[in-house]
mmCIF file of C-alpha atoms in Angstrom:
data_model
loop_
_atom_site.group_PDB
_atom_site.id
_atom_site.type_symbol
_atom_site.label_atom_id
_atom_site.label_comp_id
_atom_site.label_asym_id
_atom_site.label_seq_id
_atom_site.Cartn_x
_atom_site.Cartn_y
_atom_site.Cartn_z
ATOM 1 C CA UNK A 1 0.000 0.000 0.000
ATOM 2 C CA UNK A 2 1.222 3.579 -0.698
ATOM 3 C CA UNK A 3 0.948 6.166 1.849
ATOM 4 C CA UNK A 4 1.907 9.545 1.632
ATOM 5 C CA UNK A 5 3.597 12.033 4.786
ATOM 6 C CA UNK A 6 3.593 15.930 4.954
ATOM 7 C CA UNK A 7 5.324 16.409 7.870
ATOM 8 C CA UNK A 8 4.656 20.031 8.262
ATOM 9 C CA UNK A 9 0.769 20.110 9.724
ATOM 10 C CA UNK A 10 1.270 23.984 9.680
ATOM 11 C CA UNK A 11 3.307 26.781 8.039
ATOM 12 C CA UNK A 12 3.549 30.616 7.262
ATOM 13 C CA UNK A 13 4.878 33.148 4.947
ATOM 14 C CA UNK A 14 4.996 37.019 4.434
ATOM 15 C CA UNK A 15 3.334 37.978 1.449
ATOM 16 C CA UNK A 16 5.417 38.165 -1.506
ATOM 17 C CA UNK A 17 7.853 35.412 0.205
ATOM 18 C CA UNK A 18 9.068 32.018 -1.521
ATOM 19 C CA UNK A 19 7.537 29.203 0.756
ATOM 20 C CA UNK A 20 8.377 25.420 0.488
ATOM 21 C CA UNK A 21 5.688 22.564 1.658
ATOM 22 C CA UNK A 22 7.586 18.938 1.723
ATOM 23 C CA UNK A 23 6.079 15.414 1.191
ATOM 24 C CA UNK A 24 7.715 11.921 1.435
ATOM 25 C CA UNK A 25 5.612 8.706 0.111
ATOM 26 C CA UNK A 26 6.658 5.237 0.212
ATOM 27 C CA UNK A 27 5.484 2.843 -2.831
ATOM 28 C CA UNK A 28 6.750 -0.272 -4.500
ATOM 29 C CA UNK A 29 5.391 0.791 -8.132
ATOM 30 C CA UNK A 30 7.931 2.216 -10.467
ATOM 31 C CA UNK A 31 4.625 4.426 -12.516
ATOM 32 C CA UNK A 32 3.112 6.884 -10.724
ATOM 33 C CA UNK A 33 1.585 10.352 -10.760
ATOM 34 C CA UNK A 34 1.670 13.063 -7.860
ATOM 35 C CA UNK A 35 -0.320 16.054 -7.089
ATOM 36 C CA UNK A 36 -0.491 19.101 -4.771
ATOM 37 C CA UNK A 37 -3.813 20.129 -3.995
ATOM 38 C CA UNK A 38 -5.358 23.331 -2.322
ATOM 39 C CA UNK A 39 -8.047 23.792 -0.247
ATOM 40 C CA UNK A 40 -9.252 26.860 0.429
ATOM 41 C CA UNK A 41 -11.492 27.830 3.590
ATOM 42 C CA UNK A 42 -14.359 27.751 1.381
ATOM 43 C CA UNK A 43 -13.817 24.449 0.969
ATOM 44 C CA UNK A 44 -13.316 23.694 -2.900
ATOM 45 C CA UNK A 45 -10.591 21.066 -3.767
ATOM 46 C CA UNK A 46 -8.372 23.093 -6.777
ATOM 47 C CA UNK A 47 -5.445 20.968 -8.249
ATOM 48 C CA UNK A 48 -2.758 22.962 -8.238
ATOM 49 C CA UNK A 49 0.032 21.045 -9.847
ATOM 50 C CA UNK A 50 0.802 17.446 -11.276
ATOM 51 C CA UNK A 51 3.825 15.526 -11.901
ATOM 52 C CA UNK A 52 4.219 11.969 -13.997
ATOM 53 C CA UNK A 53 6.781 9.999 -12.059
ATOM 54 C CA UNK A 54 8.575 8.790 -15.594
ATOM 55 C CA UNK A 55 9.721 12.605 -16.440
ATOM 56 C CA UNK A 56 12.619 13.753 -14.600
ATOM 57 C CA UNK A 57 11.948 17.602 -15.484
ATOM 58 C CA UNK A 58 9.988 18.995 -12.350
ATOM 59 C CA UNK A 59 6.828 20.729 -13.214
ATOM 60 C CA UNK A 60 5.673 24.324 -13.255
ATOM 61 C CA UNK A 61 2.361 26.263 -13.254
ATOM 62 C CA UNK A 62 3.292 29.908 -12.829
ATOM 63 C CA UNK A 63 4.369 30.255 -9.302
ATOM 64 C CA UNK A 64 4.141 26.904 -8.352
ATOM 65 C CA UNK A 65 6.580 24.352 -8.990
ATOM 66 C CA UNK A 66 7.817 20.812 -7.759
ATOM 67 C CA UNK A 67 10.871 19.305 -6.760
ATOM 68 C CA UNK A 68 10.589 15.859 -7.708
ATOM 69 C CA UNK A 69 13.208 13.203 -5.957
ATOM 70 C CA UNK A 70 12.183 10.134 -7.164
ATOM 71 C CA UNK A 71 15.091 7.764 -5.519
ATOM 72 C CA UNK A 72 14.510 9.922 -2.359
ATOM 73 C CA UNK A 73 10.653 9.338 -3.334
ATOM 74 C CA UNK A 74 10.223 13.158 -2.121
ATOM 75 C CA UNK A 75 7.544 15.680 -3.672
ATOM 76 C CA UNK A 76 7.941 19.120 -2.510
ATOM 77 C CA UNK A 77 6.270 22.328 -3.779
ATOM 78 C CA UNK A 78 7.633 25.710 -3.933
ATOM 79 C CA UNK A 79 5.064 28.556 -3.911
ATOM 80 C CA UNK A 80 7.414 31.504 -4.757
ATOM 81 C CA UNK A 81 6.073 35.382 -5.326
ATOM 82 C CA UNK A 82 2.916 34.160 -2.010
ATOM 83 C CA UNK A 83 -0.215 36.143 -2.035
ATOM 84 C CA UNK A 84 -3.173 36.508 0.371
ATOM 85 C CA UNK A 85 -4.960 33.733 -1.839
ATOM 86 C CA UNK A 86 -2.577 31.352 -1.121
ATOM 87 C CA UNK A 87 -3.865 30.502 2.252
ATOM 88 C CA UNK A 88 -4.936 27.226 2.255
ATOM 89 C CA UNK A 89 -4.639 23.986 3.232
ATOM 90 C CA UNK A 90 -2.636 21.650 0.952
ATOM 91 C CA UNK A 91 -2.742 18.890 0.182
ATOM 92 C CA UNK A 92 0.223 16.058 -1.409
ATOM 93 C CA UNK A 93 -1.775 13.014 -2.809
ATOM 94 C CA UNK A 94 -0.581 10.098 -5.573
ATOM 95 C CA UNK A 95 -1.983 7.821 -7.840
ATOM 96 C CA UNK A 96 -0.563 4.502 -9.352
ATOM 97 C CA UNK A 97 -0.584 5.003 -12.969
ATOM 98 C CA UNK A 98 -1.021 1.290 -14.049
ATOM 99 C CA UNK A 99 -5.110 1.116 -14.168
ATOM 100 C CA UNK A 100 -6.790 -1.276 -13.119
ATOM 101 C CA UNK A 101 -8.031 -3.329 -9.953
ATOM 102 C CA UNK A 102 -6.605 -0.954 -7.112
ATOM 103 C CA UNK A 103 -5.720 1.934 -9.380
ATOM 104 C CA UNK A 104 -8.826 3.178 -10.486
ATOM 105 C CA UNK A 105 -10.087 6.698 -9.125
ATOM 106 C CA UNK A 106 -7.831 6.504 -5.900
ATOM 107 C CA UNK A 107 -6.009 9.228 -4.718
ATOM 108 C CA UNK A 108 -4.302 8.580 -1.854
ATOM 109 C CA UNK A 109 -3.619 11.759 0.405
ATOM 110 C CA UNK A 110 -0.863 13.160 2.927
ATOM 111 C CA UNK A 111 -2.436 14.538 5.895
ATOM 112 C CA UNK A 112 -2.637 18.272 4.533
ATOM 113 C CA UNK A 113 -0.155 21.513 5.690
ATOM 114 C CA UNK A 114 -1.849 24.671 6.345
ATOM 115 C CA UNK A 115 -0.402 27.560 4.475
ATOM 116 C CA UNK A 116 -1.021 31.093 6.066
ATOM 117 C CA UNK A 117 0.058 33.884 4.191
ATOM 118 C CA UNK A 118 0.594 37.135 6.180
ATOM 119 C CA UNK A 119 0.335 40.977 4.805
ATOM 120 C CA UNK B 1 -17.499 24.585 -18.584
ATOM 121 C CA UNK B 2 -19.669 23.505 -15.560
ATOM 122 C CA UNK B 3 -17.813 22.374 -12.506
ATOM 123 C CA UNK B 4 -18.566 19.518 -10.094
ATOM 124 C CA UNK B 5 -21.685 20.004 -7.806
ATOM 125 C CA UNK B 6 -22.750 17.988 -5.098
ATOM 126 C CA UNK B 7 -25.849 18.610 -3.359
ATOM 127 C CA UNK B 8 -26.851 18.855 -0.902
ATOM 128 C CA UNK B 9 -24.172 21.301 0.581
ATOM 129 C CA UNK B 10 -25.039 20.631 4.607
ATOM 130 C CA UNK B 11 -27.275 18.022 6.076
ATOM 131 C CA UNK B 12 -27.917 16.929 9.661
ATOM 132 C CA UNK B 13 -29.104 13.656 11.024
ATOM 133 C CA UNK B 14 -29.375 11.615 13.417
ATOM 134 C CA UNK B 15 -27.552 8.067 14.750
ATOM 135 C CA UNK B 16 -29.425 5.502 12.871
ATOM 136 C CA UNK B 17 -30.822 7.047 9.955
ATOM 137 C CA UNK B 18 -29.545 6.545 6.670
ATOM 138 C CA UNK B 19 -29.052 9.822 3.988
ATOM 139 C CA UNK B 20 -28.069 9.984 0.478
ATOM 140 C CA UNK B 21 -25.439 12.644 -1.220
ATOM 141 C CA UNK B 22 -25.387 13.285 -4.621
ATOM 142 C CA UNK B 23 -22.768 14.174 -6.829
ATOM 143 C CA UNK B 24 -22.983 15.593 -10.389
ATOM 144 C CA UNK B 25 -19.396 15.356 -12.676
ATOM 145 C CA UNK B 26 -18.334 17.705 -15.472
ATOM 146 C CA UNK B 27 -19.776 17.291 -18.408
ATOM 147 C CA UNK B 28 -17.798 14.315 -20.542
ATOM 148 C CA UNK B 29 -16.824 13.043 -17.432
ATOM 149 C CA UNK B 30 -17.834 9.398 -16.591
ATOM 150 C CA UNK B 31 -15.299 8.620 -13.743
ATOM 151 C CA UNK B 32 -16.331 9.478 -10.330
ATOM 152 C CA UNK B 33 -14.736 9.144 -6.909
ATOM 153 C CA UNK B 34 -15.840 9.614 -3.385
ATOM 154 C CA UNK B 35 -13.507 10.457 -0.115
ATOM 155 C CA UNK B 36 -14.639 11.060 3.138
ATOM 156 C CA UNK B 37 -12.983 14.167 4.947
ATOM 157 C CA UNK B 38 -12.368 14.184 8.588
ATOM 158 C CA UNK B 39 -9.862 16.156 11.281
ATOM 159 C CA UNK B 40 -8.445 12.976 12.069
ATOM 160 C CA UNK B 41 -8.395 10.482 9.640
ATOM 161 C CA UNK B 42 -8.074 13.244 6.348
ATOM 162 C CA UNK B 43 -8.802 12.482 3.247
ATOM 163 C CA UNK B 44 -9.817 8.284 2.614
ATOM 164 C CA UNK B 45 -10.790 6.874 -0.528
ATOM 165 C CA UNK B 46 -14.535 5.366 -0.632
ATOM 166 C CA UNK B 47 -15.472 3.861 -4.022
ATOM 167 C CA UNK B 48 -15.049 4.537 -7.493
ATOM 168 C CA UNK B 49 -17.800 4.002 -10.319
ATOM 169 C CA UNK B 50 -17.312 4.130 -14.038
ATOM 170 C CA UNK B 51 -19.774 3.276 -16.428
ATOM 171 C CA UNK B 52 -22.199 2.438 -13.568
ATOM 172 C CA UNK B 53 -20.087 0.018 -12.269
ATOM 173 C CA UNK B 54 -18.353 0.287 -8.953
ATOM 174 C CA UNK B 55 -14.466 -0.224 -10.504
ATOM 175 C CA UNK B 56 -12.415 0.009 -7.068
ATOM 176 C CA UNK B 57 -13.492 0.467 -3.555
ATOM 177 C CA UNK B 58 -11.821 1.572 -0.287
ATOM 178 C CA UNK B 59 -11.842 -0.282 3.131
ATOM 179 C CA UNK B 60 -15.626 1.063 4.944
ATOM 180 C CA UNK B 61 -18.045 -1.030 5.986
ATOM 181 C CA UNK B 62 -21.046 -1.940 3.985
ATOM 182 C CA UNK B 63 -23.164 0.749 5.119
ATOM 183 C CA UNK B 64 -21.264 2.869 2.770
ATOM 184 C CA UNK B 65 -22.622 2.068 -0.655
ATOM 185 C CA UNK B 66 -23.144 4.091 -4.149
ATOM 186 C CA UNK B 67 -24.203 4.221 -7.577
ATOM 187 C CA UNK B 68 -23.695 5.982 -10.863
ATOM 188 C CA UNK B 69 -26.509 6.483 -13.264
ATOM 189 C CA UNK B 70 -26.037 6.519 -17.343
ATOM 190 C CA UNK B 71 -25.823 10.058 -17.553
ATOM 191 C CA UNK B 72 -22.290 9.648 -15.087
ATOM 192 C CA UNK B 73 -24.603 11.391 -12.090
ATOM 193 C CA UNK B 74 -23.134 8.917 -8.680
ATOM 194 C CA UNK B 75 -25.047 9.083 -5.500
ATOM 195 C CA UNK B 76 -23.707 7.477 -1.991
ATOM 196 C CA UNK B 77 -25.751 6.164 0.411
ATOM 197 C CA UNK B 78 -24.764 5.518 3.904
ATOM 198 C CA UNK B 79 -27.096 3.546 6.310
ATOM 199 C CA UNK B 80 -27.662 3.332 9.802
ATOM 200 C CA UNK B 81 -25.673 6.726 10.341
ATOM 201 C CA UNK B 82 -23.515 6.566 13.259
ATOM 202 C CA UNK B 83 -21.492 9.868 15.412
ATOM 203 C CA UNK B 84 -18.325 8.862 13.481
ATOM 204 C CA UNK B 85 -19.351 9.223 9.954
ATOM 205 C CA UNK B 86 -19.650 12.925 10.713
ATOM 206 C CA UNK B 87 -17.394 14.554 7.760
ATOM 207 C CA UNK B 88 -16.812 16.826 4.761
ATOM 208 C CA UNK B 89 -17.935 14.154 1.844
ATOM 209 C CA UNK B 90 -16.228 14.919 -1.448
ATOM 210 C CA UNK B 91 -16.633 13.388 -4.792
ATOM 211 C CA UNK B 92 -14.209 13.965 -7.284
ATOM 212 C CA UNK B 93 -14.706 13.026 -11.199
ATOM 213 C CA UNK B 94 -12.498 12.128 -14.163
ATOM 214 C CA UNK B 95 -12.386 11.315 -17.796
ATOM 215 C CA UNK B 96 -11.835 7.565 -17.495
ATOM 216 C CA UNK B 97 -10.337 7.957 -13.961
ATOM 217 C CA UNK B 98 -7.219 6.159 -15.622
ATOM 218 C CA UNK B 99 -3.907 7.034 -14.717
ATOM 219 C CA UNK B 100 -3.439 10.291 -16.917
ATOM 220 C CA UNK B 101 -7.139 11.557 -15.699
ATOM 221 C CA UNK B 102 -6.693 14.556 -13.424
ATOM 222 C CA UNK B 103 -9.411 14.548 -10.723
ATOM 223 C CA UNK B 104 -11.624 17.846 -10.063
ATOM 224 C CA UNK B 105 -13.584 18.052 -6.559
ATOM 225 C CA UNK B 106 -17.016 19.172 -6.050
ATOM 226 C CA UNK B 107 -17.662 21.652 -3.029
ATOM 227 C CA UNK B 108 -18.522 18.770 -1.011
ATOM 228 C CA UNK B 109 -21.402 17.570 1.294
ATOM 229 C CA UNK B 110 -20.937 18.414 5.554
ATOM 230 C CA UNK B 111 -22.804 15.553 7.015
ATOM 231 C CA UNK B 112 -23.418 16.104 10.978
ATOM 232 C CA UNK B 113 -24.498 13.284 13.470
ATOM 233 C CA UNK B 114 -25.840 13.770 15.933
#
């Protein structure tokens, strides 16, 4: 079974600051996909970033971006340039990427950090 | 493009009933998952349905059950409510739900116990 640690339950930044959230996950499968997910206080689930575990290149979405360790099976996101609608809490997950049988629709989650970003 | 809704948004009940949540996916999307959301167990996995079949399933007992109509709408159904299954219920739908599908969560459902 895969799980999936974020060993930071809470963290904060000054606006405008470069932030880092880390998350660890243990799995035996070789084909995977990761995400970092945000929610908000109002609740919504917003995918904020995705990385396939077969590409080396770490992946970007404007301010966001990933550094992927795959030996050290380590998934951290970098939230550089933070704003006041960054505060959330966020959430690591991953997903075996052979479907089938135990693969289908499960995300497994870390337990979440909670971002506050200060003015 | 509409998003995922799930209605209804709050409910309350009480130990023993039974209530039903219902989840509607994006439009082309006939994957849909549910998690249950709680302070101390997070985010778990439920069931999956694709197709109106139930493709995977997590570990909760049988009280926890679900569907998925032909037009990809899923409801979950959860008997004999008891204090613990108070949580944030979200479902979460996908293309296929195959391994390049990208999830994308509905609002979710707070059910109370009381």
């Amino acid at each position: 079974a895969q799980t999936v640690t974020q060993s930071q339950p809470e963290m904060s930044v000054q606006e405008a600051e470069t932030v880092t959230l880390s998350c660890t996950y243990d799995t035996s499968e070789s084909n995977y996909y990761l995400f970092w997910y945000k929610q908000p206080p109002s609740r919504q689930m917003i995918l904020v970033i995705r990385q396939e575990a077969y590409k080396q290149q770490n992946a970007t979405e404007n301010r966001f971006s990933v550094n992927f360790q795959k030996a050290a099976k380590s998934f951290s996101l970098k939230i550089s340039d933070s704003q006041l609608g960054d505060t959330a809490m966020y959430f690591c997950a991953f997903m075996k990427a052979n479907a089938g049988g135990t693969s289908y629709g499960k995300l497994t989650f870390g337990q979440g950090t909670i971002l506050t970003v200060h003015p | 493009k509409a998003g995922v809704t799930q209605t209804p948004r709050y409910l309350i009940k009480t130990r023993g009933q039974q209530v039903t949540l219902s989840c509607s996916p994006i439009s082309g999307h006939r994957s849909v998952s549910w998690y249950q959301q709680t302070p101390g167990q997070g985010l778990q996995f439920l069931f999956e349905y694709f197709s109106e079949t139930q493709r995977n399933k997590g570990n909760f007992p049988g009280r926890f059950s679900g569907r998925q109509f032909s037009n990809s709408r899923s409801e979950m159904n959860v008997s004999t409510l008891e204090l613990g299954d108070s949580a944030l219920y979200l479902c979460a739908s996908s293309l296929q739900g195959g391994r390049t599908d990208t999830q994308y969560f509905g609002p979710g459902t707070r059910l109370t116990v009381l």
